[in-house]
XYZ file of N, CA and C in Angstrom:
870
model
N -120.032 218.138 87.576
C -119.008 217.122 87.446
C -118.734 216.526 88.807
N -118.530 215.197 88.917
C -118.401 214.584 90.227
C -117.105 213.815 90.376
N -117.013 213.057 91.457
C -115.752 212.414 91.788
C -115.413 211.253 90.873
N -116.329 210.865 90.003
C -116.036 209.744 89.118
C -115.299 210.173 87.862
N -114.918 211.443 87.802
C -114.142 211.931 86.670
C -112.865 211.113 86.521
N -112.572 210.725 85.289
C -111.356 209.964 85.005
C -110.558 210.714 83.959
N -109.252 210.761 84.133
C -108.395 211.384 83.134
C -107.271 210.435 82.773
N -107.077 210.207 81.496
C -105.867 209.522 81.053
C -104.969 210.585 80.467
N -103.840 210.839 81.093
C -102.954 211.909 80.656
C -101.830 211.284 79.853
N -101.849 211.505 78.564
C -100.894 210.851 77.704
C -99.725 211.736 77.360
N -98.598 211.629 78.068
C -97.369 212.317 77.708
C -97.613 213.800 77.444
N -98.055 214.534 78.452
C -98.332 215.954 78.282
C -97.070 216.730 77.946
N -97.267 217.942 77.478
C -96.161 218.767 77.029
C -95.203 219.090 78.177
N -93.897 218.985 77.948
C -92.942 219.268 79.007
C -92.665 220.756 79.137
N -92.192 221.140 80.316
C -91.676 222.479 80.489
C -92.689 223.589 80.382
N -93.957 223.328 80.690
C -94.968 224.370 80.622
C -95.704 224.442 81.951
N -96.396 225.540 82.204
C -96.885 225.776 83.564
C -98.230 226.466 83.613
N -99.113 225.944 84.464
C -100.312 226.665 84.883
C -100.464 226.435 86.387
N -100.658 227.500 87.136
C -100.766 227.369 88.587
C -101.986 226.548 88.947
N -101.841 225.650 89.920
C -102.936 224.766 90.301
C -104.156 225.558 90.736
N -103.927 226.647 91.473
C -105.066 227.396 91.980
C -105.819 228.128 90.880
N -105.262 228.198 89.668
C -105.906 228.936 88.585
C -106.859 228.060 87.785
N -106.860 226.755 88.047
C -107.667 225.843 87.245
C -108.717 225.153 88.098
N -109.963 225.230 87.676
C -111.048 224.569 88.386
C -111.379 223.248 87.713
N -111.258 222.161 88.461
C -111.604 220.857 87.921
C -113.115 220.628 87.963
N -113.692 220.931 89.112
C -115.110 220.652 89.304
C -115.945 221.853 88.894
N -116.870 221.619 88.007
C -117.708 222.696 87.496
C -118.716 223.113 88.572
N -118.741 224.381 88.956
C -119.728 224.830 89.943
C -121.143 224.686 89.395
N -122.106 224.527 90.273
C -123.490 224.351 89.839
C -123.988 225.534 89.020
N -123.472 226.725 89.309
C -123.959 227.926 88.603
C -123.029 228.364 87.481
N -122.192 227.431 86.984
C -121.202 227.823 85.977
C -121.838 228.330 84.685
N -123.083 227.897 84.412
C -123.767 228.314 83.191
C -124.987 229.182 83.497
N -125.004 229.784 84.682
C -126.090 230.672 85.076
C -125.675 232.120 84.855
N -126.491 232.865 84.150
C -126.154 234.266 83.870
C -126.166 235.074 85.164
N -125.128 235.884 85.327
C -124.999 236.739 86.508
C -125.012 238.199 86.061
N -126.030 238.915 86.495
C -126.214 240.294 86.053
C -125.096 241.205 86.530
N -124.496 240.868 87.698
C -123.586 241.797 88.354
C -122.167 241.785 87.795
N -121.855 240.844 86.895
C -120.490 240.749 86.363
C -120.407 241.358 84.966
N -119.202 241.713 84.495
C -119.054 242.204 83.117
C -119.413 241.106 82.123
N -119.951 241.520 80.983
C -120.383 240.570 79.970
C -119.685 240.817 78.640
N -119.422 239.725 77.945
C -118.944 239.833 76.582
C -120.106 240.124 75.652
N -119.832 240.108 74.373
C -120.853 240.465 73.384
C -120.878 239.427 72.272
N -122.088 239.065 71.849
C -122.270 238.142 70.721
C -122.806 238.918 69.525
N -122.123 238.794 68.399
C -122.568 239.433 67.159
C -122.671 238.391 66.056
N -123.509 238.668 65.067
C -123.567 237.860 63.848
C -122.753 238.548 62.770
N -121.907 237.782 62.105
C -121.144 238.322 60.976
C -121.550 237.588 59.713
N -121.320 238.223 58.579
C -121.523 237.607 57.270
C -120.234 237.755 56.471
N -119.816 236.663 55.867
C -118.578 236.707 55.092
C -118.787 236.039 53.742
N -118.019 236.490 52.783
C -118.104 235.938 51.436
C -117.261 234.670 51.352
N -117.899 233.573 50.941
C -117.207 232.292 50.838
C -116.992 231.928 49.378
N -115.748 232.019 48.931
C -115.421 231.578 47.581
C -115.550 230.057 47.483
N -115.333 229.367 48.582
C -115.436 227.908 48.604
C -116.844 227.449 48.272
N -117.831 228.093 48.891
C -119.226 227.700 48.704
C -119.895 228.491 47.583
N -119.399 229.703 47.338
C -119.997 230.546 46.313
C -121.213 231.299 46.808
N -121.176 231.679 48.088
C -122.309 232.398 48.671
C -121.821 233.190 49.880
N -122.713 233.951 50.476
C -122.406 234.650 51.722
C -122.848 233.776 52.889
N -121.968 233.595 53.848
C -122.236 232.709 54.963
C -122.245 233.485 56.285
N -122.823 232.870 57.324
C -122.944 233.520 58.621
C -122.147 232.783 59.693
N -121.756 233.535 60.706
C -121.129 232.976 61.900
C -121.452 233.910 63.063
N -121.336 233.389 64.269
C -121.437 234.221 65.465
C -120.029 234.485 65.994
N -119.858 235.639 66.592
C -118.566 235.994 67.189
C -118.798 236.517 68.597
N -118.083 235.926 69.550
C -118.111 236.377 70.941
C -116.849 237.166 71.216
N -117.016 238.408 71.657
C -115.883 239.204 72.104
C -115.953 239.304 73.630
N -114.805 239.248 74.306
C -114.795 239.124 75.765
C -115.147 240.427 76.472
N -115.489 240.348 77.755
C -115.706 241.569 78.539
C -114.466 242.462 78.469
N -114.696 243.759 78.320
C -113.570 244.686 78.237
C -112.872 244.701 76.896
N -113.513 244.119 75.882
C -112.910 244.064 74.541
C -112.520 245.450 74.051
N -111.302 245.558 73.518
C -110.803 246.819 72.966
C -110.206 246.554 71.590
N -110.577 247.355 70.635
C -110.091 247.167 69.268
C -108.590 247.392 69.147
N -108.021 248.111 70.095
C -106.585 248.374 70.046
C -105.736 247.229 70.569
N -106.369 246.198 71.101
C -105.653 245.022 71.616
C -105.845 243.853 70.665
N -104.794 243.107 70.401
C -104.916 241.928 69.549
C -105.104 240.680 70.402
N -106.069 239.852 70.004
C -106.498 238.706 70.797
C -106.228 237.391 70.072
N -105.971 236.326 70.835
C -106.012 234.989 70.229
C -107.466 234.637 69.921
N -107.655 233.598 69.121
C -109.016 233.269 68.683
C -109.266 231.764 68.752
N -110.465 231.414 69.202
C -110.939 230.026 69.240
C -112.077 229.869 68.244
N -111.977 228.875 67.363
C -113.058 228.509 66.451
C -113.781 227.320 67.065
N -115.059 227.506 67.402
C -115.836 226.521 68.153
C -116.946 225.943 67.274
N -116.881 224.640 66.991
C -117.715 224.002 65.975
C -118.875 223.209 66.586
N -119.963 223.115 65.835
C -121.195 222.461 66.276
C -121.305 221.029 65.753
N -122.448 220.391 66.036
C -122.690 219.012 65.627
C -123.489 218.899 64.342
N -123.799 217.667 63.949
C -124.410 217.416 62.648
C -125.816 217.991 62.535
N -126.520 218.117 63.643
C -127.878 218.653 63.601
C -127.961 220.129 63.907
N -126.817 220.799 63.987
C -126.805 222.209 64.374
C -126.342 223.133 63.281
N -126.160 224.380 63.677
C -125.632 225.414 62.796
C -124.856 226.388 63.667
N -124.595 227.584 63.147
C -123.783 228.540 63.898
C -124.410 228.953 65.231
N -125.700 228.672 65.400
C -126.378 229.052 66.646
C -126.555 227.891 67.626
N -126.089 226.681 67.279
C -126.335 225.536 68.158
C -125.677 225.708 69.525
N -124.416 226.090 69.549
C -123.746 226.333 70.829
C -124.469 227.430 71.599
N -124.804 228.501 70.903
C -125.461 229.646 71.552
C -126.794 229.247 72.180
N -127.568 228.433 71.468
C -128.897 228.030 71.955
C -128.830 227.003 73.074
N -127.932 226.049 72.947
C -127.919 224.906 73.854
C -126.746 224.863 74.831
N -125.677 225.551 74.488
C -124.465 225.472 75.302
C -124.100 226.746 76.035
N -124.803 227.829 75.740
C -124.581 229.141 76.367
C -123.099 229.450 76.607
N -122.271 229.369 75.565
C -120.836 229.623 75.789
C -120.569 231.027 76.296
N -121.395 231.989 75.886
C -121.172 233.365 76.326
C -121.328 233.489 77.841
N -122.254 232.737 78.435
C -122.448 232.780 79.890
C -121.311 232.048 80.598
N -120.952 230.875 80.093
C -119.863 230.095 80.682
C -118.569 230.901 80.672
N -118.279 231.535 79.553
C -117.036 232.299 79.432
C -117.080 233.561 80.274
N -118.221 234.256 80.265
C -118.359 235.448 81.125
C -118.052 235.099 82.580
N -118.611 233.989 83.054
C -118.414 233.590 84.448
C -116.956 233.238 84.736
N -116.290 232.611 83.767
C -114.874 232.304 83.943
C -114.029 233.572 83.941
N -114.352 234.519 83.063
C -113.626 235.791 83.066
C -113.773 236.495 84.405
N -114.977 236.447 84.961
C -115.226 237.123 86.239
C -114.374 236.537 87.357
N -113.975 235.267 87.222
C -113.116 234.615 88.215
C -111.641 234.703 87.845
N -111.324 235.368 86.737
C -109.939 235.493 86.314
C -109.339 234.208 85.797
N -110.185 233.316 85.242
C -109.737 231.987 84.833
C -109.327 231.889 83.362
N -109.624 232.904 82.563
C -109.384 232.803 81.125
C -108.395 233.844 80.633
N -107.623 233.460 79.606
C -106.900 234.443 78.819
C -107.899 235.101 77.874
N -107.897 236.425 77.763
C -108.846 237.080 76.853
C -108.713 236.536 75.438
N -109.843 236.180 74.842
C -109.845 235.610 73.496
C -111.145 235.955 72.783
N -111.106 235.913 71.483
C -112.299 236.020 70.642
C -112.718 234.602 70.276
N -114.017 234.336 70.288
C -114.526 233.005 69.943
C -115.444 233.133 68.734
N -115.163 232.342 67.712
C -115.954 232.348 66.478
C -116.741 231.054 66.399
N -118.064 231.180 66.208
C -118.948 230.017 66.101
C -119.505 229.970 64.681
N -118.880 229.196 63.809
C -119.290 229.164 62.404
C -120.362 228.116 62.132
N -120.862 228.131 60.905
C -121.709 227.049 60.417
C -120.791 226.084 59.677
N -120.614 224.894 60.258
C -119.676 223.925 59.706
C -120.214 223.086 58.569
N -121.424 223.407 58.107
C -122.044 222.707 56.975
C -121.867 223.607 55.749
N -120.761 223.446 55.045
C -120.377 224.375 53.979
C -121.051 224.024 52.656
N -122.293 224.500 52.511
C -123.043 224.332 51.275
C -123.992 225.527 51.151
N -124.536 225.736 49.964
C -125.344 226.942 49.752
C -126.563 226.984 50.658
N -127.272 225.875 50.790
C -128.353 225.802 51.770
C -127.803 225.083 52.987
N -127.266 225.872 53.922
C -126.566 225.278 55.055
C -127.432 225.167 56.299
N -128.747 225.221 56.106
C -129.649 225.099 57.249
C -129.694 223.650 57.752
N -129.944 223.510 59.046
C -130.053 222.170 59.654
C -131.486 221.676 59.520
N -131.907 221.464 58.282
C -133.273 221.024 58.011
C -133.254 219.740 57.186
N -134.416 219.063 57.129
C -134.512 217.836 56.338
C -133.647 216.737 56.941
N -133.119 215.897 56.081
C -132.279 214.779 56.510
C -130.851 215.284 56.708
N -130.482 215.568 57.953
C -129.150 216.111 58.207
C -128.054 215.079 57.954
N -128.466 213.793 57.775
C -127.502 212.740 57.490
C -127.358 212.475 55.985
N -128.048 213.261 55.170
C -127.954 213.096 53.720
C -126.510 213.262 53.261
N -126.176 212.549 52.183
C -124.791 212.500 51.727
C -124.214 213.882 51.460
N -124.977 214.742 50.782
C -124.437 216.058 50.446
C -124.211 216.910 51.685
N -125.061 216.721 52.699
C -124.901 217.502 53.923
C -123.714 217.006 54.741
N -123.512 215.707 54.760
C -122.346 215.154 55.455
C -121.066 215.599 54.754
N -121.067 215.545 53.422
C -119.883 215.973 52.664
C -119.571 217.445 52.893
N -120.618 218.242 53.151
C -120.415 219.670 53.380
C -119.602 219.941 54.640
N -119.650 219.008 55.604
C -118.839 219.169 56.804
C -117.351 219.015 56.486
N -117.028 218.190 55.498
C -115.631 218.068 55.058
C -115.216 219.291 54.238
N -116.139 219.784 53.403
C -115.867 220.971 52.585
C -115.557 222.178 53.457
N -116.084 222.187 54.683
C -115.882 223.339 55.559
C -114.408 223.600 55.857
N -113.566 222.588 55.717
C -112.138 222.814 55.945
C -111.614 223.936 55.054
N -111.960 223.894 53.768
C -111.504 224.939 52.841
C -112.162 226.275 53.142
N -113.445 226.240 53.482
C -114.160 227.468 53.820
C -113.530 228.127 55.049
N -113.207 227.308 56.045
C -112.603 227.814 57.270
C -111.246 228.442 57.001
N -110.392 227.696 56.323
C -109.013 228.145 56.126
C -108.898 229.288 55.127
N -109.671 229.225 54.058
C -109.489 230.176 52.955
C -110.438 231.358 52.978
N -111.570 231.223 53.681
C -112.577 232.282 53.661
C -112.840 232.879 55.043
N -113.187 232.045 56.010
C -113.590 232.563 57.313
C -112.417 233.141 58.104
N -111.338 232.385 58.245
C -110.206 232.880 59.027
C -109.664 234.194 58.453
N -109.440 234.296 57.137
C -108.982 235.584 56.610
C -109.967 236.729 56.871
N -111.282 236.437 56.799
C -112.274 237.470 57.080
C -112.179 237.932 58.525
N -112.106 236.985 59.452
C -112.024 237.329 60.872
C -110.768 238.148 61.146
N -109.680 237.787 60.484
C -108.426 238.489 60.722
C -108.423 239.898 60.145
N -109.292 240.166 59.194
C -109.435 241.527 58.664
C -110.401 242.357 59.499
N -111.457 241.721 59.991
C -112.517 242.460 60.681
C -112.220 242.667 62.164
N -111.496 241.727 62.787
C -111.256 241.786 64.228
C -109.761 241.845 64.525
N -109.402 242.444 65.668
C -107.983 242.521 66.041
C -107.503 241.198 66.635
N -107.265 240.219 65.782
C -106.834 238.909 66.253
C -105.387 238.654 65.850
N -104.701 237.929 66.707
C -103.343 237.514 66.409
C -103.378 236.440 65.321
N -102.372 236.422 64.473
C -102.411 235.557 63.298
C -101.459 234.375 63.354
N -100.718 234.250 64.445
C -99.797 233.130 64.573
C -100.558 231.864 64.950
N -100.091 230.718 64.515
C -100.750 229.445 64.821
C -100.875 229.222 66.319
N -99.914 229.719 67.084
C -99.959 229.533 68.528
C -101.043 230.364 69.196
N -101.657 231.269 68.443
C -102.749 232.092 68.950
C -104.074 231.727 68.295
N -104.132 230.517 67.721
C -105.352 230.065 67.047
C -105.699 228.665 67.533
N -106.933 228.510 68.042
C -107.401 227.222 68.563
C -108.637 226.774 67.807
N -108.861 225.470 67.799
C -110.076 224.909 67.204
C -110.615 223.840 68.149
N -111.928 223.839 68.328
C -112.584 222.844 69.176
C -113.989 222.621 68.646
N -114.593 221.499 69.016
C -115.944 221.236 68.552
C -116.528 220.000 69.179
N -117.834 219.860 69.039
C -118.572 218.732 69.607
C -119.090 217.800 68.512
N -119.027 216.491 68.783
C -119.602 215.476 67.904
C -119.057 215.600 66.471
N -119.904 215.920 65.510
C -119.416 216.101 64.138
C -118.348 217.186 64.100
N -118.548 218.227 64.910
C -117.544 219.281 65.018
C -116.284 218.817 65.718
N -116.411 217.794 66.593
C -115.234 217.205 67.193
C -114.410 216.446 66.173
N -115.103 215.750 65.270
C -114.404 215.087 64.172
C -113.737 216.093 63.253
N -114.455 217.169 62.927
C -113.846 218.237 62.128
C -112.607 218.791 62.817
N -112.713 218.983 64.132
C -111.592 219.534 64.890
C -110.342 218.680 64.733
N -110.487 217.359 64.882
C -109.331 216.479 64.723
C -108.851 216.455 63.278
N -109.786 216.362 62.344
C -109.408 216.313 60.929
C -108.688 217.581 60.487
N -109.270 218.731 60.834
C -108.715 220.014 60.386
C -107.516 220.433 61.231
N -107.638 220.231 62.548
C -106.564 220.664 63.431
C -105.286 219.870 63.229
N -105.416 218.533 63.193
C -104.239 217.695 62.996
C -103.783 217.690 61.542
N -104.695 218.031 60.640
C -104.324 218.127 59.225
C -103.685 219.445 58.862
N -103.757 220.408 59.779
C -103.208 221.747 59.515
C -102.514 222.274 60.771
N -101.545 221.522 61.246
C -100.848 221.907 62.469
C -100.093 223.209 62.281
N -99.801 223.549 61.029
C -99.165 224.843 60.765
C -100.129 226.008 60.952
N -101.437 225.709 61.099
C -102.441 226.762 61.242
C -103.062 226.821 62.641
N -102.993 225.719 63.387
C -103.613 225.657 64.710
C -102.610 225.142 65.740
N -102.558 225.819 66.890
C -101.674 225.389 67.965
C -102.386 224.670 69.092
N -103.735 224.764 69.115
C -104.547 224.220 70.197
C -105.721 223.467 69.584
N -105.926 222.216 69.983
C -106.954 221.371 69.374
C -107.744 220.683 70.483
N -109.093 220.813 70.447
C -109.929 220.199 71.466
C -111.149 219.511 70.885
N -111.177 218.193 70.894
C -112.285 217.420 70.317
C -113.167 216.868 71.425
N -114.447 217.257 71.412
C -115.412 216.797 72.403
C -116.326 215.757 71.760
N -116.255 214.508 72.206
C -117.149 213.441 71.721
C -117.105 213.314 70.198
N -115.920 213.177 69.659
C -115.746 213.146 68.200
C -116.603 212.062 67.546
N -117.201 212.404 66.413
C -118.141 211.546 65.692
C -117.423 210.661 64.668
N -118.178 209.794 63.971
C -117.561 208.881 62.995
C -116.903 209.563 61.795
N -117.112 210.867 61.618
C -116.408 211.559 60.540
C -114.925 211.708 60.831
N -114.511 211.399 62.064
C -113.095 211.463 62.424
C -112.296 210.471 61.586
N -111.243 210.933 60.963
C -110.411 210.060 60.145
C -109.702 209.028 61.019
N -109.342 207.913 60.400
C -108.539 206.916 61.095
C -107.240 207.568 61.574
N -106.722 207.152 62.726
C -105.527 207.805 63.277
C -104.354 207.896 62.313
N -104.141 206.837 61.520
C -103.020 206.854 60.587
C -103.222 207.899 59.489
N -104.478 208.217 59.169
C -104.767 209.278 58.216
C -104.654 210.651 58.865
N -105.099 210.732 60.114
C -105.003 211.994 60.840
C -103.553 212.433 60.982
N -102.710 211.479 61.364
C -101.310 211.782 61.655
C -100.394 210.721 61.062
N -100.176 210.772 59.755
C -99.246 209.802 59.174
C -97.837 209.958 59.746
N -97.498 211.176 60.144
C -96.249 211.440 60.848
C -96.609 211.907 62.250
N -96.755 210.966 63.198
C -97.227 211.323 64.530
C -96.398 212.396 65.225
N -95.094 212.420 64.964
C -94.221 213.378 65.646
C -94.600 214.822 65.341
N -95.306 215.031 64.241
C -95.719 216.384 63.872
C -96.606 216.999 64.951
N -97.396 216.158 65.644
C -98.323 216.653 66.664
C -97.611 217.183 67.894
N -96.327 216.911 68.033
C -95.580 217.442 69.165
C -95.438 218.959 69.074
N -95.748 219.516 67.909
C -95.692 220.969 67.740
C -96.900 221.668 68.369
N -97.949 220.911 68.673
C -99.138 221.511 69.264
C -98.871 221.969 70.697
N -99.517 223.063 71.072
C -99.456 223.533 72.450
C -100.312 222.645 73.361
N -101.457 222.187 72.823
C -102.348 221.327 73.591
C -103.218 220.522 72.639
N -103.297 219.229 72.890
C -104.197 218.339 72.156
C -105.093 217.659 73.178
N -106.369 218.026 73.156
C -107.358 217.573 74.148
C -108.413 216.728 73.444
N -108.656 215.527 73.961
C -109.711 214.649 73.460
C -110.559 214.244 74.656
N -111.876 214.444 74.577
C -112.742 214.092 75.703
C -114.019 213.433 75.216
N -114.636 212.659 76.129
C -115.869 211.967 75.769
C -116.553 211.482 77.045
N -117.877 211.429 77.010
C -118.636 210.897 78.137
C -118.488 209.390 78.236
N -118.460 208.867 79.465
C -118.240 207.431 79.641
C -119.426 206.576 79.205
N -120.590 207.195 78.969
C -121.764 206.467 78.477
C -122.041 206.751 77.000
N -121.113 207.404 76.331
C -121.293 207.807 74.941
C -120.944 206.644 74.013
N -121.900 206.258 73.135
C -121.642 205.138 72.214
C -120.577 205.485 71.169
N -120.238 206.760 71.048
C -119.195 207.179 70.098
C -117.797 207.161 70.718
N -117.684 206.694 71.938
C -116.399 206.628 72.617
C -115.285 205.975 71.780
N -115.560 204.905 71.005
C -114.470 204.260 70.262
C -113.684 205.203 69.352
N -114.329 206.241 68.834
C -113.626 207.145 67.921
C -112.628 208.022 68.672
N -112.963 208.390 69.903
C -112.020 209.142 70.730
C -110.904 208.230 71.235
N -111.288 207.028 71.675
C -110.310 206.123 72.266
C -109.274 205.659 71.251
N -109.704 205.361 70.026
C -108.738 204.867 69.040
C -107.709 205.953 68.718
N -108.159 207.221 68.718
C -107.235 208.314 68.454
C -106.253 208.453 69.603
N -106.769 208.413 70.841
C -105.892 208.520 72.002
C -104.916 207.341 72.065
N -105.398 206.144 71.781
C -104.522 204.974 71.808
C -103.362 205.134 70.823
N -103.662 205.622 69.646
C -102.630 205.829 68.619
C -101.614 206.868 69.090
N -102.113 207.938 69.694
C -101.221 208.975 70.195
C -100.336 208.442 71.313
N -100.927 207.661 72.202
C -100.163 207.092 73.305
C -99.088 206.135 72.797
N -99.461 205.285 71.838
C -98.502 204.339 71.256
C -97.304 205.067 70.657
N -97.564 206.275 70.129
C -96.497 207.031 69.466
C -95.916 208.132 70.354
N -96.266 208.072 71.658
C -95.721 209.009 72.641
C -95.974 210.471 72.256
N -97.206 210.733 71.851
C -97.600 212.087 71.448
C -98.292 212.788 72.615
N -97.850 213.976 72.985
C -98.487 214.710 74.085
C -99.973 214.954 73.819
N -100.799 214.551 74.776
C -102.237 214.810 74.650
C -102.934 214.507 75.963
N -104.144 215.008 76.093
C -105.004 214.651 77.216
C -106.173 213.847 76.667
N -106.448 212.703 77.281
C -107.667 211.946 76.982
C -108.517 211.992 78.240
N -109.592 212.733 78.173
C -110.400 213.040 79.351
C -111.755 212.344 79.244
N -111.995 211.400 80.159
C -113.248 210.651 80.186
C -114.076 211.155 81.358
N -115.296 211.588 81.097
C -116.133 212.174 82.135
C -117.486 211.472 82.203
N -118.206 211.614 83.301
C -119.523 210.996 83.406
C -120.489 211.610 82.398
N -121.258 210.773 81.711
C -122.285 211.312 80.832
C -122.317 210.684 79.458
N -123.284 211.139 78.671
C -123.484 210.608 77.335
C -123.101 211.601 76.263
N -123.911 211.597 75.203
C -123.616 212.428 74.033
C -124.570 213.629 74.068
N -124.233 214.603 74.907
C -125.172 215.712 75.102
C -124.462 216.957 75.615
N -125.235 218.036 75.707
C -124.646 219.324 76.056
C -124.202 219.421 77.507
N -124.702 218.560 78.366
C -124.192 218.564 79.735
C -122.701 218.254 79.722
N -122.313 217.282 78.916
C -120.909 216.915 78.761
C -120.148 218.024 78.052
N -120.688 218.527 76.949
C -119.951 219.488 76.124
C -119.758 220.828 76.808
N -120.716 221.224 77.619
C -120.557 222.459 78.386
C -119.439 222.296 79.419
N -119.375 221.123 80.041
C -118.270 220.853 80.961
C -116.933 220.908 80.227
N -116.906 220.308 79.037
C -115.675 220.299 78.246
C -115.218 221.716 77.922
N -116.150 222.553 77.495
C -115.798 223.933 77.175
C -115.274 224.647 78.413
N -115.922 224.424 79.548
C -115.517 225.055 80.798
C -114.065 224.706 81.138
N -113.714 223.437 80.990
C -112.371 222.986 81.340
C -111.343 223.355 80.265
N -111.663 223.063 79.018
C -110.720 223.279 77.922
C -110.372 224.754 77.769
N -111.374 225.618 77.872
C -111.138 227.052 77.644
C -110.167 227.632 78.663
N -110.145 227.062 79.882
C -109.233 227.566 80.911
C -107.769 227.314 80.573
N -107.511 226.348 79.704
C -106.140 225.976 79.361
C -105.590 226.754 78.181
N -106.450 227.410 77.439
C -106.037 228.020 76.179
C -105.156 229.249 76.372
N -104.167 229.337 75.492
C -103.319 230.512 75.346
C -102.573 230.863 76.631
N -102.189 229.812 77.365
C -101.362 229.984 78.549
C -100.551 228.709 78.721
N -99.435 228.763 79.410
C -98.666 227.548 79.653
C -99.422 226.586 80.563
N -99.151 225.294 80.394
C -99.819 224.250 81.178
C -98.756 223.317 81.749
N -98.842 223.027 83.032
C -97.909 222.102 83.662
C -98.527 220.714 83.751
N -97.855 219.726 83.195
C -98.426 218.384 83.139
C -98.654 217.793 84.520
N -97.759 218.004 85.457
C -97.913 217.406 86.775
C -99.062 218.059 87.545
N -99.137 219.389 87.497
C -100.233 220.078 88.173
C -101.579 219.637 87.608
N -101.673 219.621 86.287
C -102.937 219.287 85.649
C -103.341 217.847 85.933
N -102.372 216.958 85.905
C -102.655 215.554 86.206
C -103.205 215.401 87.624
N -102.575 216.067 88.581
C -103.015 215.975 89.963
C -104.416 216.569 90.141
N -104.655 217.703 89.493
C -105.950 218.370 89.631
C -107.073 217.511 89.084
N -106.917 216.974 87.898
C -107.980 216.252 87.244
C -108.157 214.827 87.798
N -107.160 214.305 88.456
C -107.284 212.966 89.041
C -107.683 213.014 90.514
N -107.564 214.191 91.124
C -107.803 214.278 92.571
C -109.261 214.012 92.901
N -109.517 213.446 94.037
C -110.871 213.150 94.490
C -111.534 214.398 95.049
């Protein structure tokens, strides 16, 4: 990430705090390089029964370094794009390495991260025409699968906190659209929402938030996109609507297009803010500073 980073900070949440020295704006060159000498989290595959789809589905789960079953953790649900599946982040975004490195620097609140397959249909593989109508519709169906099947399964199998303030959702591209649709559509279930390069599946702002004031209940609403991304209008229209209605949010514009270089940066920055207080003035200064 370089000095051309731009941030539009739209009415951030008042009365919250994160120390400036605890947040890294500029991503180090080795932020996604595996380091043998530091503690590592663990990635597992889980299978859960989906009444929504009528089949058994898979997801990946990352548990942090030092994970203990006797401790209850907040949880982040991290969603993929239209051409991916539960392994897309793992294959292309190496979230386990990025998070391990942040933990080693003391930058993260301990959390469990769930990487589901957001294509909720019986054959949920990313094969054939991924833009086919039934496959696109399956991304909308995933809302019910997530809320009614996956989250309850995770809460039974893992020691996770169950309050909305301890549950975050984020995603890239199609998953970014899902994040806004599901997160803003279920503010009673999610306290933290992060959309990276949201795709055209994102609902119109008036549909997302017919009562804009409801979004003031969120701990953090983050929208980001690369400045060369042709999908920028979907992020900008959402941010514009939020700004017009004085809704706390961050609209973060960074160098780049529609790719994992951008999304890995987004994860690096967004994850540092989760499950801790955030100070609007500190964050504004950090992200705007040269």
